[in-house]
Coordinates of C-alpha atoms in Angstrom, one line a residue:
M1 CA 80.8 128.9 57.8
T2 CA 81.1 131.2 60.8
V3 CA 79.9 134.8 61.1
R4 CA 83.6 135.8 61.3
D5 CA 84.1 134.2 57.8
L6 CA 81.1 136.1 56.4
I7 CA 82.4 139.4 57.7
T8 CA 85.9 138.8 56.5
G9 CA 84.6 138.1 53.0
A10 CA 82.6 141.3 53.1
L11 CA 85.6 143.3 54.1
R12 CA 87.6 141.7 51.3
L13 CA 84.9 142.9 48.9
C14 CA 85.4 146.4 50.3
G15 CA 89.1 146.2 49.7
V16 CA 89.7 146.7 53.5
L17 CA 91.3 143.2 53.9
A18 CA 93.7 141.4 51.5
S19 CA 93.5 137.7 50.9
G20 CA 94.6 135.8 54.0
E21 CA 94.5 138.9 56.2
S22 CA 92.5 138.8 59.4
M23 CA 90.4 141.4 61.1
E24 CA 91.4 143.2 64.3
A25 CA 89.2 142.7 67.3
A26 CA 87.7 146.1 67.3
E27 CA 87.1 145.9 63.6
A28 CA 85.3 142.6 63.9
Q29 CA 83.0 143.9 66.7
D30 CA 82.1 147.0 64.7
A31 CA 81.3 144.9 61.6
L32 CA 79.3 142.4 63.7
Q33 CA 77.1 145.3 65.0
T34 CA 76.5 146.4 61.4
L35 CA 75.6 142.9 60.4
N36 CA 73.1 142.5 63.1
A37 CA 71.5 145.8 62.3
L38 CA 71.3 144.8 58.7
L39 CA 69.6 141.5 59.6
G40 CA 67.2 143.4 61.9
S41 CA 66.1 145.5 58.9
W42 CA 65.7 142.4 56.7
N43 CA 63.3 141.1 59.3
L44 CA 60.8 143.6 57.9
E45 CA 60.9 142.1 54.4
K46 CA 59.1 138.8 53.9
L47 CA 60.9 138.2 50.6
L48 CA 64.2 138.2 52.6
T49 CA 63.1 136.2 55.7
G50 CA 61.6 133.6 53.4
W51 CA 59.4 131.0 55.1
D52 CA 57.1 131.1 58.0
V53 CA 57.7 129.5 61.4
V54 CA 54.8 127.7 63.0
H55 CA 54.1 128.2 66.7
E56 CA 51.5 126.1 68.5
I57 CA 49.4 127.6 71.3
P58 CA 47.1 125.4 73.4
C59 CA 43.7 127.1 73.7
T60 CA 42.7 128.1 77.2
G61 CA 39.7 130.3 76.5
A62 CA 41.8 133.4 76.8
A63 CA 41.0 136.4 74.6
S64 CA 44.6 136.9 73.6
Y65 CA 48.1 135.4 73.8
T66 CA 51.5 137.1 73.9
L67 CA 54.3 136.2 71.5
G68 CA 57.9 137.1 72.4
P69 CA 60.6 136.5 75.0
G70 CA 58.8 135.5 78.2
G71 CA 55.3 135.5 76.6
S72 CA 52.8 132.8 76.1
V73 CA 54.9 131.7 73.2
D74 CA 58.6 132.3 74.2
V75 CA 60.1 133.0 70.8
P76 CA 61.6 136.1 69.1
K77 CA 58.7 138.5 68.7
P78 CA 57.2 138.1 65.2
V79 CA 57.1 141.2 63.1
R80 CA 54.0 139.9 61.4
V81 CA 51.7 136.9 61.5
S82 CA 50.8 135.5 58.0
A83 CA 48.0 133.1 59.1
V84 CA 46.3 131.5 62.1
V85 CA 44.7 128.1 62.0
W86 CA 42.6 126.6 64.8
R87 CA 43.0 122.8 65.1
D88 CA 40.2 121.0 67.1
A89 CA 41.0 118.8 70.1
S90 CA 40.7 115.6 67.9
G91 CA 43.4 116.9 65.6
K92 CA 41.3 116.0 62.7
L93 CA 39.8 119.4 61.8
D94 CA 41.7 122.6 60.9
R95 CA 39.9 125.9 60.6
A96 CA 41.7 128.8 58.9
L97 CA 40.9 132.1 60.6
P98 CA 40.8 135.3 58.5
M99 CA 43.1 137.9 59.8
S100 CA 41.2 141.0 60.8
D101 CA 42.6 144.6 60.4
E102 CA 42.8 147.0 63.3
D103 CA 39.7 149.0 62.5
A104 CA 37.4 146.0 62.1
W105 CA 38.8 144.5 65.4
R106 CA 38.3 147.7 67.3
E107 CA 34.7 148.0 66.1
N108 CA 33.7 144.5 67.2
P109 CA 31.1 145.2 69.9
I110 CA 31.4 141.8 71.6
K111 CA 35.0 141.3 72.7
T112 CA 34.5 138.2 74.9
L113 CA 32.6 135.2 73.5
G114 CA 33.4 131.5 73.9
G115 CA 33.1 129.1 71.0
I116 CA 34.8 128.0 67.8
P117 CA 37.0 130.9 66.5
E118 CA 36.2 132.7 63.3
A119 CA 38.8 135.4 63.1
A120 CA 42.2 136.5 64.5
Y121 CA 44.1 139.7 64.9
Y122 CA 47.8 140.3 65.6
E123 CA 49.4 143.4 67.0
A124 CA 53.3 143.6 66.9
E125 CA 53.4 145.6 70.2
H126 CA 56.6 146.2 72.2
P127 CA 58.1 144.2 73.8
L128 CA 55.5 141.4 73.2
G129 CA 53.2 140.8 70.2
L130 CA 49.6 140.2 71.0
L131 CA 47.5 137.6 69.2
S132 CA 43.7 137.8 69.7
V133 CA 41.0 135.4 68.5
W134 CA 37.2 135.6 68.3
P135 CA 35.3 133.8 69.6
Q136 CA 37.7 132.3 72.2
P137 CA 38.1 128.5 72.1
S138 CA 38.9 126.6 75.3
T139 CA 39.9 123.5 73.5
G140 CA 42.2 122.7 70.6
T141 CA 45.3 124.4 69.4
L142 CA 46.1 127.6 67.6
R143 CA 48.7 127.2 64.9
V144 CA 50.4 130.5 64.3
Y145 CA 52.3 131.0 61.0
A146 CA 54.7 133.9 61.8
W147 CA 57.4 135.5 59.8
R148 CA 60.8 133.9 60.4
Q149 CA 63.1 136.2 62.4
F150 CA 66.9 136.6 62.1
E151 CA 68.3 136.5 65.6
P152 CA 71.4 138.5 66.7
L153 CA 74.6 136.6 65.8
T154 CA 78.0 136.4 67.4
L155 CA 81.4 136.3 65.7
D156 CA 81.8 132.5 66.2
S157 CA 78.2 131.6 65.4
E158 CA 78.0 128.8 62.9
V159 CA 75.5 129.8 60.2
Q160 CA 73.8 127.8 57.4
F161 CA 71.8 129.7 54.9
P162 CA 69.5 128.7 52.0
T163 CA 71.2 128.5 48.6
G164 CA 72.3 131.9 47.4
F165 CA 71.5 133.7 50.7
D166 CA 75.1 133.8 52.0
R167 CA 76.3 135.5 48.8
A168 CA 73.5 138.1 49.0
L169 CA 74.3 138.8 52.6
R170 CA 78.0 139.1 52.1
Y171 CA 77.6 141.6 49.3
A172 CA 74.9 143.5 51.2
L173 CA 77.2 143.7 54.2
A174 CA 80.0 145.0 52.0
L175 CA 77.6 147.8 50.9
E176 CA 76.9 148.7 54.5
L177 CA 80.6 148.6 55.6
A178 CA 82.2 150.4 52.7
P179 CA 81.2 154.0 53.8
E180 CA 82.6 153.3 57.2
Y181 CA 86.1 152.9 55.7
G182 CA 85.7 155.6 53.1
R183 CA 85.5 153.0 50.3
A184 CA 83.4 153.1 47.2
L185 CA 82.5 149.8 45.6
D186 CA 83.0 149.3 41.9
A187 CA 80.2 148.8 39.4
M188 CA 80.7 145.1 39.1
T189 CA 80.4 144.6 42.9
L190 CA 77.3 146.8 43.0
K191 CA 75.7 144.8 40.2
A192 CA 76.6 141.5 41.9
A193 CA 75.0 142.9 45.2
G194 CA 71.8 143.8 43.4
D195 CA 71.6 140.6 41.4
S196 CA 72.2 138.3 44.4
L197 CA 69.6 140.1 46.5
A198 CA 67.1 139.9 43.7
A199 CA 67.7 136.2 43.3
V200 CA 66.9 135.6 47.0
K201 CA 63.7 137.6 46.7
R202 CA 62.6 135.7 43.5
A203 CA 63.2 132.4 45.3
N204 CA 61.0 133.4 48.2
V205 CA 58.0 134.5 46.1
K206 CA 55.1 132.2 46.9
P207 CA 52.4 131.3 44.4
I208 CA 49.0 133.0 44.9
H209 CA 46.2 130.5 45.6
P210 CA 42.5 131.3 45.3
S211 CA 40.6 131.9 48.5
V212 CA 38.8 128.9 49.9
P213 CA 35.0 129.3 49.9
S214 CA 33.3 129.3 53.2
D215 CA 31.2 126.2 52.4
A216 CA 34.2 124.0 51.7
P217 CA 34.8 121.0 54.0
G218 CA 36.4 122.0 57.2
M219 CA 35.5 125.6 56.8
G220 CA 32.4 127.5 57.9
A221 CA 30.6 130.7 58.0
G222 CA 33.1 133.5 58.5
C223 CA 36.1 131.5 57.4
D224 CA 36.3 133.2 54.0
A225 CA 38.5 136.2 54.4
R226 CA 36.1 138.1 52.2
V227 CA 33.1 137.5 54.5
G228 CA 32.1 138.9 58.0
F229 CA 32.6 142.1 59.8
L230 CA 35.9 141.0 61.3
S231 CA 37.4 140.8 57.9
G232 CA 37.2 144.5 57.5
R233 CA 35.2 144.2 54.3

């Protein structure tokens, strides 16, 4: 399915296009702009973006690394980082790093310290996100679990969505487009829009696992998110 197909379906739901009718060029560009704005807002909701994307950063001893176009990790800038794991140089040991909050990170009196990392902090600054770790390892790899981001689409982009997502997006786009054409969606369409979006969110709910105690194999002092000044607790 192309983005053009998706938009055409949304306009049919609005009653703007009849079956078999095509969009005009200006109409298609306006709807594309609305679609990309909608996806941009969905980037702020984990239950809509779904899964995390893992980025790997070789450790250099630096206090921080930039994430975003042209950064240390040249990817779309993550809105949020869910987790950071340090993997040692042998690749045999993973150490989960508790994510610090802003207050705890700011109050840390020792900003630069080499060694095995115990905590991480992410700031979604503009235009690049900033990932900091403490202490700063010079070996191994940081595995950064970042929220997946929807990137801007073009009319002829081929898109493949998880089961049920295309329906939810088509109905959501119809809701966005209808006021631009002075249309009001009927009750059945509104219900279908709400139901399809709720189904996507339910599918993306992750089970909650108990925290790993700090004395578990592969962990260490400071690894339990409930322990240490950098945890903010």
